[in-house]
PDB file of C-alpha atoms in Angstrom:
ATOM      1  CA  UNK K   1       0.455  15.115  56.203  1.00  0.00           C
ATOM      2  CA  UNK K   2      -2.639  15.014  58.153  1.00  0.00           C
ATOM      3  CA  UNK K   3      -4.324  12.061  57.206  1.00  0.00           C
ATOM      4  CA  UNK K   4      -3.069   9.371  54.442  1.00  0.00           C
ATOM      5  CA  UNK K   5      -5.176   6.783  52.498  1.00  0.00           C
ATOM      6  CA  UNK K   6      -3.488   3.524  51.730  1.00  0.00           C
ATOM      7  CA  UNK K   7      -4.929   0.607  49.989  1.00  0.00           C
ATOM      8  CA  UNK K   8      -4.380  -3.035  51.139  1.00  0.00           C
ATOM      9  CA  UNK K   9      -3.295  -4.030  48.538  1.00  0.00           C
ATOM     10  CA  UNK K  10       0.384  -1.359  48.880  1.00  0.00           C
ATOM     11  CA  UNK K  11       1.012  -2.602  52.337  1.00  0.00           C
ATOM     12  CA  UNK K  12       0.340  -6.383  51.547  1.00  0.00           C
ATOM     13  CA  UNK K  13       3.237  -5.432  48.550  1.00  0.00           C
ATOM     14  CA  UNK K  14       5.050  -3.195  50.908  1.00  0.00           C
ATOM     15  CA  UNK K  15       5.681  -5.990  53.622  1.00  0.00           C
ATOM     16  CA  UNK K  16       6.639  -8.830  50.977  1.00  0.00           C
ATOM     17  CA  UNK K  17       9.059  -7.145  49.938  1.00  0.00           C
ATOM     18  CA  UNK K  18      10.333  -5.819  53.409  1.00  0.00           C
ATOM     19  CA  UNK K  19       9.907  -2.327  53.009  1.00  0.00           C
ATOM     20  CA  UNK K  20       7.551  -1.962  56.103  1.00  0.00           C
ATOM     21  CA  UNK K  21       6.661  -4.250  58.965  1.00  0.00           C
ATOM     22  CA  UNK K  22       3.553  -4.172  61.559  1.00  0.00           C
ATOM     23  CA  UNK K  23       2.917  -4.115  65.047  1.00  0.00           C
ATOM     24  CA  UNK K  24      -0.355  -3.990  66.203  1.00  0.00           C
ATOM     25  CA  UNK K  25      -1.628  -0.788  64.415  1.00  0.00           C
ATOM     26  CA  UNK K  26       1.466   0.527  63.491  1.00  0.00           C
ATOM     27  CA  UNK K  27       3.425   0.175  60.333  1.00  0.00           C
ATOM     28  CA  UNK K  28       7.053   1.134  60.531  1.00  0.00           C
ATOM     29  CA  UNK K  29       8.858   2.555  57.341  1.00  0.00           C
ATOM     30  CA  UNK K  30      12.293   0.525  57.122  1.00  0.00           C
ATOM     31  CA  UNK K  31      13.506   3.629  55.558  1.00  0.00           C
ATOM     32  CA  UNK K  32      13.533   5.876  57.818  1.00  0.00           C
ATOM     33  CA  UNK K  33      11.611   4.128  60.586  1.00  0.00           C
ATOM     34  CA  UNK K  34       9.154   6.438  60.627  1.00  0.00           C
ATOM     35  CA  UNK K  35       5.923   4.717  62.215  1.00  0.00           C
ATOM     36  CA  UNK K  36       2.275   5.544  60.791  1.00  0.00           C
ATOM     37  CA  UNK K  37      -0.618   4.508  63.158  1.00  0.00           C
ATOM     38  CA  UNK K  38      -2.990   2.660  60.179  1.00  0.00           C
ATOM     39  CA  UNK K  39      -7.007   2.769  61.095  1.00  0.00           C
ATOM     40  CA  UNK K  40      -9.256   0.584  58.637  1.00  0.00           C
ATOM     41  CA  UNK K  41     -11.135   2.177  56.270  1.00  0.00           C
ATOM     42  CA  UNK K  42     -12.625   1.973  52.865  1.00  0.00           C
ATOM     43  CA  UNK K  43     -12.285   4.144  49.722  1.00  0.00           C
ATOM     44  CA  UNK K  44     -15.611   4.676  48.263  1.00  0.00           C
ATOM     45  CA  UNK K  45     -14.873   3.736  44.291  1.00  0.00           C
ATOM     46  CA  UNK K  46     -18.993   3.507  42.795  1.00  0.00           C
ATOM     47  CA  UNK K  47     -22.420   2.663  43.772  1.00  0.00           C
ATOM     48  CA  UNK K  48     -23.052  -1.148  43.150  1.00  0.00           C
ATOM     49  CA  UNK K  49     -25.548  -1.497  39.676  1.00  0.00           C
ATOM     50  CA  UNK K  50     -27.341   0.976  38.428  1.00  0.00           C
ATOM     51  CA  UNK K  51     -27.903   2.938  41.670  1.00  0.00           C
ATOM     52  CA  UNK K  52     -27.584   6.451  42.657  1.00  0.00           C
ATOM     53  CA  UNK K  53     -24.710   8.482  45.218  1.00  0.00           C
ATOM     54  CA  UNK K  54     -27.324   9.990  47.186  1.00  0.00           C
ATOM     55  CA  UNK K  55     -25.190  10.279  50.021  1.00  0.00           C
ATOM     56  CA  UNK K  56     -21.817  11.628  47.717  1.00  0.00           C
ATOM     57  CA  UNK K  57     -19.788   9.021  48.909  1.00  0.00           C
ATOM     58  CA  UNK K  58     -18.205   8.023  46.232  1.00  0.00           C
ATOM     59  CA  UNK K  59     -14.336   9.445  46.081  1.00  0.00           C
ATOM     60  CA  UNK K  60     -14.713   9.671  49.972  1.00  0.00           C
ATOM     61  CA  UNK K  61     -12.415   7.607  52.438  1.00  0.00           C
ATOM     62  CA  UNK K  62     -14.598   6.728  55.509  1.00  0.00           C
ATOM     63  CA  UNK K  63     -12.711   4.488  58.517  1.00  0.00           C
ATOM     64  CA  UNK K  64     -14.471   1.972  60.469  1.00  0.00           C
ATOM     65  CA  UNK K  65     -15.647   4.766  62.761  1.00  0.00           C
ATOM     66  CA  UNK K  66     -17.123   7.110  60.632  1.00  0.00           C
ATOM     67  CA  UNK K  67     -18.861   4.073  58.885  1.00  0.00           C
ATOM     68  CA  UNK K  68     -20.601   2.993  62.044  1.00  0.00           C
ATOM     69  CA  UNK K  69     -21.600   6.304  62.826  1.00  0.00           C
ATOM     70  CA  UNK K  70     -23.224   6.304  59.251  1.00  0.00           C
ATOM     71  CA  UNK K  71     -25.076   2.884  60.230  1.00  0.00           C
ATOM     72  CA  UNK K  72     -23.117   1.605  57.449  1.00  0.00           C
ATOM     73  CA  UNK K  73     -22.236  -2.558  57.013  1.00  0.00           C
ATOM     74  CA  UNK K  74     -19.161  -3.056  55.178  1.00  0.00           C
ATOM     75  CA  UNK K  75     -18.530  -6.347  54.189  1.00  0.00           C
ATOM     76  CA  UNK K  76     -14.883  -7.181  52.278  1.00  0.00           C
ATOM     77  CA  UNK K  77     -14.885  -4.762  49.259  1.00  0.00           C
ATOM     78  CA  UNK K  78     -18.820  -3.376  49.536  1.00  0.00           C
ATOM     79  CA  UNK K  79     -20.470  -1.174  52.310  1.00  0.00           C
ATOM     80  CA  UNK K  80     -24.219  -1.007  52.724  1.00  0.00           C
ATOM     81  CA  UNK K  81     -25.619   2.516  53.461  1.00  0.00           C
ATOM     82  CA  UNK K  82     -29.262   2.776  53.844  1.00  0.00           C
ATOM     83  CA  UNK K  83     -30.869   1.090  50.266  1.00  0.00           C
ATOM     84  CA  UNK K  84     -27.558   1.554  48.438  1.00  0.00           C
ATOM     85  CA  UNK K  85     -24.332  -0.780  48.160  1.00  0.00           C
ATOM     86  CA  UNK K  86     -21.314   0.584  47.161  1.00  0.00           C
ATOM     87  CA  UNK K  87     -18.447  -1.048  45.758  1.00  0.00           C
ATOM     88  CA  UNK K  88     -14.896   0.111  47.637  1.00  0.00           C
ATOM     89  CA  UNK K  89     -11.062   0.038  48.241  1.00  0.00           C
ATOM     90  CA  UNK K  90     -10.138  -1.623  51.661  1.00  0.00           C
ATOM     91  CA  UNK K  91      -7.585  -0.213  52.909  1.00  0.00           C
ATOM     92  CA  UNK K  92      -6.282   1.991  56.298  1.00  0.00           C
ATOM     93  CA  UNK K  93      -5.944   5.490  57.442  1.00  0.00           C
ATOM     94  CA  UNK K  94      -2.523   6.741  57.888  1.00  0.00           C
ATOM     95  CA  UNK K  95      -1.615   9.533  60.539  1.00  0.00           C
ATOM     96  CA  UNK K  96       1.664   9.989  61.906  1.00  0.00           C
ATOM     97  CA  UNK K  97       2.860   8.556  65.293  1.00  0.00           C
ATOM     98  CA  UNK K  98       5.047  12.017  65.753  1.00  0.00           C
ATOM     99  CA  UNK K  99       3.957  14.476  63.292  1.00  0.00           C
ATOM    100  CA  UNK K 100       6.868  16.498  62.221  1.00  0.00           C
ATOM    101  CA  UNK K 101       7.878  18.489  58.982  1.00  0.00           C
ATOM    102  CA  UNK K 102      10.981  15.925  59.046  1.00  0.00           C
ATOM    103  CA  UNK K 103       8.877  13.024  59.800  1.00  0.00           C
ATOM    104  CA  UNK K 104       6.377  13.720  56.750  1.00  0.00           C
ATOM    105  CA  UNK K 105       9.088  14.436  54.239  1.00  0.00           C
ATOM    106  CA  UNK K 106      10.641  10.932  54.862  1.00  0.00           C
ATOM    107  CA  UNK K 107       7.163   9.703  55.219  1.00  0.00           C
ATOM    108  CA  UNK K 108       6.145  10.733  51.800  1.00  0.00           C
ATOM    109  CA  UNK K 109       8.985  10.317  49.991  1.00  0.00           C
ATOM    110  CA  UNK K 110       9.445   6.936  51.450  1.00  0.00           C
ATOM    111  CA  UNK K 111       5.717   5.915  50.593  1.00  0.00           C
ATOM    112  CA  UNK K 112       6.750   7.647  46.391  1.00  0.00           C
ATOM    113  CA  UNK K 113       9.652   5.129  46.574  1.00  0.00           C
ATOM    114  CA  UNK K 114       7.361   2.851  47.380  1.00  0.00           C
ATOM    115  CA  UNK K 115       4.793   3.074  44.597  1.00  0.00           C
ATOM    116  CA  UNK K 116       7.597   3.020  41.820  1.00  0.00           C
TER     117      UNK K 116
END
């Protein structure tokens, strides 16, 4: 598990119902307590209107670095690149704080538990 997209929207769900907390830019699995360091990103879903994926962005999940490095302005759920807006997921990069073939099979089957 090198590198894990997940939306807002799972961890705002996730911590109501106490299956995660945060600290700072960690999120701990109650189950488990295995702790994913979170980076935000966006998931590219479509180009805004009619316009074209010049770039091939869309399906792509770009954090806050790689945007800026793009010269991209993101803005809630759109990013600007160049002449084209794109409509996308907010959300964060996941990466494990100790990356371990233990530590990603509670990770993931935590995060399946989750989504059910």
């Amino acid at each position: 598990m090198a590198k894990l997209f997940i939306p807002q929207a799972d961890i705002d769900r996730w911590m109501s119902s106490g299956l995660c907390e945060l600290r700072a830019d960690l999120m701990v699995l109650r189950e488990g307590g295995v702790e994913l360091r979170l980076r935000p990103a966006a998931r590219f879903v479509r180009v805004a209107g009619d316009g074209i994926d010049r770039r091939a962005l869309v399906g792509k999940v770009k954090d806050e670095d790689a945007l800026a490095e793009l010269g991209a302005e993101a803005y809630m759920t759109s990013v600007l690149f160049d002449d084209t807006a794109y409509d996308v997921e907010a959300g964060f990069v996941a990466t494990l704080v100790r990356d371990t073939r233990e530590t990603r099979q509670k990770a993931l089957s935590s995060i399946r538990a989750f989504s059910n």
